[in-house]
CSV table of C-alpha atoms in Angstrom, one decimal:
chain,number,residue,atom,x,y,z
A,1,MET,CA,0.0,0.0,0.0
A,2,SER,CA,1.5,3.3,-1.1
A,3,THR,CA,1.0,6.6,0.7
A,4,PRO,CA,0.9,10.1,-0.9
A,5,LYS,CA,3.5,12.8,-0.3
A,6,HIS,CA,2.0,15.2,2.2
A,7,ASP,CA,2.6,17.8,4.8
A,8,SER,CA,1.1,18.1,8.3
A,9,HIS,CA,-1.5,20.7,7.1
A,10,GLN,CA,-3.3,18.4,4.6
A,11,ARG,CA,-6.9,18.1,5.8
A,12,LEU,CA,-7.5,14.7,4.2
A,13,ARG,CA,-4.2,13.1,5.1
A,14,ASP,CA,-4.3,9.3,5.0
A,15,LYS,CA,-8.0,9.1,4.2
A,16,VAL,CA,-9.3,7.0,1.3
A,17,ALA,CA,-11.9,8.5,-1.0
A,18,ILE,CA,-14.0,7.3,-3.9
A,19,VAL,CA,-15.1,10.0,-6.3
A,20,THR,CA,-17.7,9.0,-9.0
A,21,GLY,CA,-17.8,10.8,-12.3
A,22,SER,CA,-14.2,11.6,-11.8
A,23,SER,CA,-13.1,11.8,-15.4
A,24,SER,CA,-14.1,15.4,-16.0
A,25,GLY,CA,-15.8,18.5,-14.6
A,26,LEU,CA,-16.6,18.7,-10.9
A,27,GLY,CA,-15.6,15.1,-10.2
A,28,ARG,CA,-12.2,15.6,-11.7
A,29,ALA,CA,-11.7,18.9,-9.7
A,30,ILE,CA,-12.8,17.2,-6.5
A,31,ALA,CA,-10.5,14.2,-7.1
A,32,LEU,CA,-7.5,16.5,-7.7
A,33,ALA,CA,-8.3,18.6,-4.6
A,34,TYR,CA,-8.6,15.5,-2.4
A,35,ALA,CA,-5.3,14.2,-3.6
A,36,ARG,CA,-3.7,17.6,-2.9
A,37,GLU,CA,-5.1,17.4,0.6
A,38,GLY,CA,-3.5,14.0,1.2
A,39,ALA,CA,-6.2,11.5,0.3
A,40,ARG,CA,-5.7,8.3,-1.6
A,41,VAL,CA,-8.3,8.6,-4.4
A,42,VAL,CA,-10.3,6.0,-6.2
A,43,CYS,CA,-11.4,7.5,-9.5
A,44,ALA,CA,-14.7,5.9,-10.6
A,45,ASP,CA,-16.3,6.5,-14.0
A,46,LEU,CA,-17.4,4.7,-17.1
A,47,VAL,CA,-14.2,5.6,-18.9
A,48,PRO,CA,-10.9,7.2,-17.6
A,49,SER,CA,-11.3,10.3,-19.8
A,50,ALA,CA,-14.8,11.7,-20.6
A,51,ARG,CA,-16.3,14.5,-22.6
A,52,ALA,CA,-14.9,17.8,-21.3
A,53,ALA,CA,-14.9,21.5,-21.7
A,54,ILE,CA,-11.1,21.5,-21.1
A,55,PRO,CA,-9.0,19.7,-23.7
A,56,GLU,CA,-6.6,18.5,-21.0
A,57,GLU,CA,-9.3,16.3,-19.5
A,58,THR,CA,-9.5,14.2,-22.7
A,59,THR,CA,-5.7,13.7,-23.0
A,60,ILE,CA,-4.7,12.6,-19.5
A,61,ALA,CA,-6.9,10.6,-17.1
A,62,THR,CA,-7.6,12.0,-13.7
A,63,ASP,CA,-5.9,9.1,-11.8
A,64,ALA,CA,-2.8,9.5,-14.0
A,65,LEU,CA,-2.7,13.2,-13.4
A,66,ILE,CA,-2.9,12.7,-9.7
A,67,ARG,CA,0.0,10.2,-9.8
A,68,GLN,CA,2.0,12.6,-12.1
A,69,ARG,CA,1.6,15.3,-9.4
A,70,GLY,CA,2.9,13.0,-6.6
A,71,GLY,CA,-0.4,11.7,-5.3
A,72,VAL,CA,-1.9,8.2,-5.0
A,73,ALA,CA,-4.8,7.2,-7.1
A,74,ILE,CA,-6.3,4.3,-9.0
A,75,TYR,CA,-9.1,4.1,-11.6
A,76,VAL,CA,-12.0,1.6,-11.4
A,77,PRO,CA,-14.5,1.5,-14.3
A,78,THR,CA,-17.9,1.8,-12.8
A,79,ASP,CA,-21.5,2.0,-14.0
A,80,VAL,CA,-23.0,3.9,-11.0
A,81,GLY,CA,-26.5,2.7,-11.8
A,82,GLU,CA,-25.7,-0.9,-11.2
A,83,SER,CA,-25.5,-2.5,-7.7
A,84,PRO,CA,-22.9,-5.2,-8.7
A,85,ALA,CA,-20.7,-2.4,-10.0
A,86,TRP,CA,-20.8,-0.7,-6.6
A,87,GLU,CA,-19.9,-3.9,-4.8
A,88,HIS,CA,-16.9,-4.3,-7.2
A,89,LEU,CA,-15.8,-0.7,-6.7
A,90,VAL,CA,-15.8,-0.9,-2.9
A,91,GLN,CA,-14.1,-4.3,-3.0
A,92,ALA,CA,-11.4,-2.9,-5.3
A,93,THR,CA,-10.9,0.1,-2.9
A,94,ILE,CA,-10.5,-2.2,0.1
A,95,ALA,CA,-8.1,-4.5,-1.8
A,96,GLU,CA,-5.9,-1.5,-2.8
A,97,PHE,CA,-6.1,0.7,0.3
A,98,GLY,CA,-7.6,-1.4,3.1
A,99,ARG,CA,-10.4,1.0,4.0
A,100,LEU,CA,-12.9,3.5,2.7
A,101,ASP,CA,-13.4,6.9,4.5
A,102,ILE,CA,-15.0,9.2,2.0
A,103,LEU,CA,-17.5,8.7,-0.8
A,104,VAL,CA,-18.3,11.5,-3.2
A,105,ASN,CA,-21.5,10.8,-5.2
A,106,ASN,CA,-20.8,13.2,-8.1
A,107,ALA,CA,-21.8,11.3,-11.3
A,108,GLY,CA,-24.7,12.9,-13.0
A,109,ILE,CA,-26.3,13.8,-16.3
A,110,CYS,CA,-28.8,16.3,-17.7
A,111,ASP,CA,-30.2,15.2,-21.0
A,112,GLU,CA,-32.7,18.0,-20.7
A,113,ILE,CA,-30.2,20.8,-21.3
A,114,LEU,CA,-30.4,20.2,-25.0
A,115,ASP,CA,-33.8,18.7,-25.1
A,116,ALA,CA,-35.9,20.8,-22.6
A,117,ARG,CA,-39.6,19.9,-22.5
A,118,PRO,CA,-42.5,20.5,-20.2
A,119,LEU,CA,-43.6,17.5,-18.1
A,120,HIS,CA,-46.4,16.4,-20.3
A,121,LEU,CA,-44.1,16.1,-23.3
A,122,THR,CA,-41.2,14.4,-21.5
A,123,PRO,CA,-40.4,10.9,-22.6
A,124,ASP,CA,-40.5,8.1,-20.0
A,125,GLU,CA,-37.0,7.1,-21.1
A,126,THR,CA,-35.7,10.5,-20.0
A,127,TRP,CA,-37.1,10.1,-16.6
A,128,ASP,CA,-35.7,6.6,-16.2
A,129,ARG,CA,-32.2,7.4,-17.4
A,130,THR,CA,-31.9,10.6,-15.4
A,131,MET,CA,-33.1,9.0,-12.2
A,132,ARG,CA,-30.9,6.0,-12.7
A,133,VAL,CA,-27.7,8.0,-13.0
A,134,ASN,CA,-28.5,10.9,-10.7
A,135,ALA,CA,-30.6,9.4,-7.9
A,136,ARG,CA,-30.4,5.6,-8.0
A,137,SER,CA,-26.6,5.9,-8.0
A,138,VAL,CA,-26.6,7.9,-4.8
A,139,PHE,CA,-28.8,5.3,-3.1
A,140,LEU,CA,-26.6,2.4,-4.3
A,141,GLY,CA,-23.4,4.2,-3.5
A,142,SER,CA,-24.4,5.4,-0.1
A,143,LYS,CA,-25.7,1.9,0.7
A,144,ALA,CA,-22.4,0.2,-0.3
A,145,ALA,CA,-20.2,2.8,1.4
A,146,VAL,CA,-22.1,2.8,4.7
A,147,ARG,CA,-22.0,-1.0,4.8
A,148,GLN,CA,-18.2,-0.8,4.6
A,149,MET,CA,-17.8,2.2,6.9
A,150,LEU,CA,-19.8,0.3,9.6
A,151,LEU,CA,-17.2,-2.4,9.5
A,152,HIS,CA,-14.4,-0.1,10.5
A,153,GLN,CA,-13.1,-1.0,14.0
A,154,ASP,CA,-10.6,1.9,13.9
A,155,PRO,CA,-12.5,5.2,13.3
A,156,HIS,CA,-10.4,7.8,11.5
A,157,GLY,CA,-8.3,10.0,13.8
A,158,PRO,CA,-9.1,11.6,17.2
A,159,SER,CA,-12.7,12.6,16.1
A,160,GLY,CA,-13.9,9.0,16.3
A,161,ASP,CA,-15.8,9.5,13.0
A,162,ARG,CA,-16.2,6.5,10.7
A,163,GLY,CA,-17.0,8.1,7.4
A,164,TRP,CA,-18.0,11.1,5.2
A,165,ILE,CA,-20.4,11.0,2.3
A,166,VAL,CA,-20.6,14.1,0.1
A,167,ASN,CA,-23.4,14.2,-2.5
A,168,LEU,CA,-23.6,16.5,-5.4
A,169,SER,CA,-27.1,17.9,-5.6
A,170,SER,CA,-27.9,21.2,-7.3
A,171,VAL,CA,-29.7,24.5,-6.8
A,172,PHE,CA,-32.4,22.7,-8.9
A,173,GLY,CA,-32.9,20.2,-6.1
A,174,THR,CA,-34.6,23.2,-4.4
A,175,VAL,CA,-35.8,25.6,-7.1
A,176,ALA,CA,-37.5,24.8,-10.4
A,177,ASP,CA,-36.0,25.1,-13.9
A,178,ALA,CA,-38.4,25.2,-16.8
A,179,GLY,CA,-38.2,22.2,-19.2
A,180,LYS,CA,-36.1,20.0,-16.8
A,181,PRO,CA,-38.6,18.1,-14.7
A,182,CYS,CA,-36.5,14.9,-14.5
A,183,TYR,CA,-33.3,16.7,-13.6
A,184,CYS,CA,-35.0,18.8,-10.9
A,185,ALA,CA,-36.7,15.7,-9.5
A,186,SER,CA,-33.5,13.7,-9.4
A,187,LYS,CA,-31.6,16.4,-7.6
A,188,GLY,CA,-34.5,16.9,-5.1
A,189,THR,CA,-34.2,13.1,-4.4
A,190,VAL,CA,-30.5,13.6,-3.7
A,191,THR,CA,-31.1,16.5,-1.3
A,192,SER,CA,-33.8,14.5,0.6
A,193,LEU,CA,-31.8,11.3,0.7
A,194,THR,CA,-28.8,13.2,2.1
A,195,ARG,CA,-30.8,14.3,5.1
A,196,GLN,CA,-32.2,10.8,5.6
A,197,VAL,CA,-28.8,9.1,5.6
A,198,ALA,CA,-27.3,11.8,7.9
A,199,VAL,CA,-30.0,11.3,10.5
A,200,GLU,CA,-30.0,7.5,10.3
A,201,TYR,CA,-26.2,7.1,10.7
A,202,ALA,CA,-25.3,10.0,12.9
A,203,LYS,CA,-25.1,7.6,15.9
A,204,ASP,CA,-22.5,5.6,13.9
A,205,ARG,CA,-20.5,8.8,13.4
A,206,ILE,CA,-21.0,8.8,9.6
A,207,HIS,CA,-21.4,12.3,8.1
A,208,CYS,CA,-23.6,12.9,5.0
A,209,ASN,CA,-23.9,16.3,3.4
A,210,ALA,CA,-24.7,17.7,0.0
A,211,ILE,CA,-23.3,20.5,-2.1
A,212,CYS,CA,-25.9,22.3,-4.3
A,213,PRO,CA,-24.0,24.2,-7.0
A,214,GLY,CA,-25.3,26.8,-9.4
A,215,PHE,CA,-23.9,27.0,-13.0
A,216,VAL,CA,-20.2,26.0,-13.1
A,217,HIS,CA,-17.8,26.2,-16.0
A,218,THR,CA,-17.9,22.6,-17.1
A,219,ALA,CA,-19.2,20.7,-20.2
A,220,PHE,CA,-22.7,21.2,-18.8
A,221,LEU,CA,-22.4,25.0,-19.0
A,222,ALA,CA,-21.0,24.7,-22.5
A,223,GLU,CA,-24.2,22.9,-23.4
A,224,VAL,CA,-26.3,25.6,-21.7
A,225,LYS,CA,-24.6,28.2,-23.9
A,226,GLN,CA,-25.6,26.1,-27.0
A,227,THR,CA,-29.3,26.8,-26.1
A,228,GLY,CA,-28.7,30.5,-26.6
A,229,ALA,CA,-28.1,31.6,-23.0
A,230,SER,CA,-25.9,34.6,-22.9
A,231,MET,CA,-23.0,35.1,-20.5
A,232,GLU,CA,-24.7,38.4,-19.4
A,233,GLU,CA,-27.8,36.4,-18.4
A,234,LEU,CA,-25.8,33.8,-16.6
A,235,GLU,CA,-23.8,36.4,-14.7
A,236,ARG,CA,-27.0,38.1,-13.6
A,237,MET,CA,-28.3,34.8,-12.3
A,238,HIS,CA,-25.1,34.5,-10.1
A,239,PRO,CA,-24.6,38.0,-8.5
A,240,LEU,CA,-21.2,37.0,-7.0
A,241,ARG,CA,-18.7,36.6,-9.9
A,242,GLY,CA,-21.1,35.0,-12.3
A,243,PRO,CA,-20.9,31.2,-12.9
A,244,GLY,CA,-18.4,29.4,-10.7
A,245,SER,CA,-15.3,27.3,-11.4
A,246,PRO,CA,-15.0,23.5,-10.6
A,247,GLU,CA,-12.5,24.5,-7.9
A,248,ASP,CA,-15.1,26.6,-6.1
A,249,VAL,CA,-17.1,23.4,-5.6
A,250,ALA,CA,-14.0,21.2,-5.0
A,251,GLN,CA,-12.8,23.4,-2.2
A,252,PHE,CA,-16.1,23.0,-0.4
A,253,ALA,CA,-16.1,19.2,-1.0
A,254,VAL,CA,-12.7,19.2,0.9
A,255,VAL,CA,-14.3,21.0,3.9
A,256,LEU,CA,-17.2,18.5,4.1
A,257,ALA,CA,-14.8,15.5,4.2
A,258,SER,CA,-12.5,17.0,6.8
A,259,GLU,CA,-12.4,17.8,10.5
A,260,ASP,CA,-13.5,21.4,9.5
A,261,ALA,CA,-17.0,20.0,9.3
A,262,ALA,CA,-16.8,18.0,12.6
A,263,TRP,CA,-20.3,19.0,13.7
A,264,VAL,CA,-22.0,19.2,10.2
A,265,THR,CA,-24.3,16.5,8.9
A,266,GLY,CA,-27.5,16.6,6.9
A,267,ALA,CA,-26.6,20.0,5.4
A,268,CYS,CA,-27.4,20.9,1.8
A,269,MET,CA,-25.0,23.7,1.1
A,270,PHE,CA,-25.6,26.2,-1.7
A,271,VAL,CA,-22.4,26.9,-3.5
A,272,ASP,CA,-23.9,29.1,-6.2
A,273,GLY,CA,-22.6,32.7,-6.3
A,274,GLY,CA,-25.9,33.9,-4.9
A,275,TYR,CA,-28.2,32.1,-7.4
A,276,THR,CA,-30.7,31.0,-4.8
A,277,ALA,CA,-30.5,34.2,-2.8
A,278,ARG,CA,-32.0,36.3,-5.6
């Protein structure tokens, strides 16, 4: 078992983290941030390099980039909508690193960006696919991670905590967005499930929190622009600095997996540049 290069100030030192949807966008940014903070990272995605707004993301896989920068990471191909895939992912994590401390449920899709329709015109298939990737995956992932975390006889560090689950919800888990009933419903499920898991496993010292981002400069935002949305409008929707960067979200994901959030669970935090405050 190898260990990352680190200093005493790294907030995730010696923790083992699974990050789903890690090949690009928010998942990639979170995986890189976790590695910088001393975590050993398991990158989980359908393929090592995915569609991306940044060319670098298609030329070097996230796990390879982490290792290139002196961190420790592996890649495990994972279909997050399938229960056996989750069992394999957790088993691969334990085989490589011996434990699982953090799960980031980041994988997600939004077919409705380029095919927005009101509810009565939405195909059943759009609902099924969106809920499978965005909501079912969080249920399956949390279930698999909690099962493993409960086995830990040696809670991590002086806090006595056993695990940290960080879910990626959205501002649209709370507010509506015309033409995206499936996406909004799926993210609402993530928000609600986050609170349920937090309460149910608080006694076991497992944290579960969610981040609810606004529009972020990823491939998703590139697709939003294809629909005719102007940067002026997007900036108006986010009063503080306009749309965010993946690092804005990744930094907060570090906090929620660290001792900085020792008394935080069941929280659904808006990281949105003021989007929901308007």
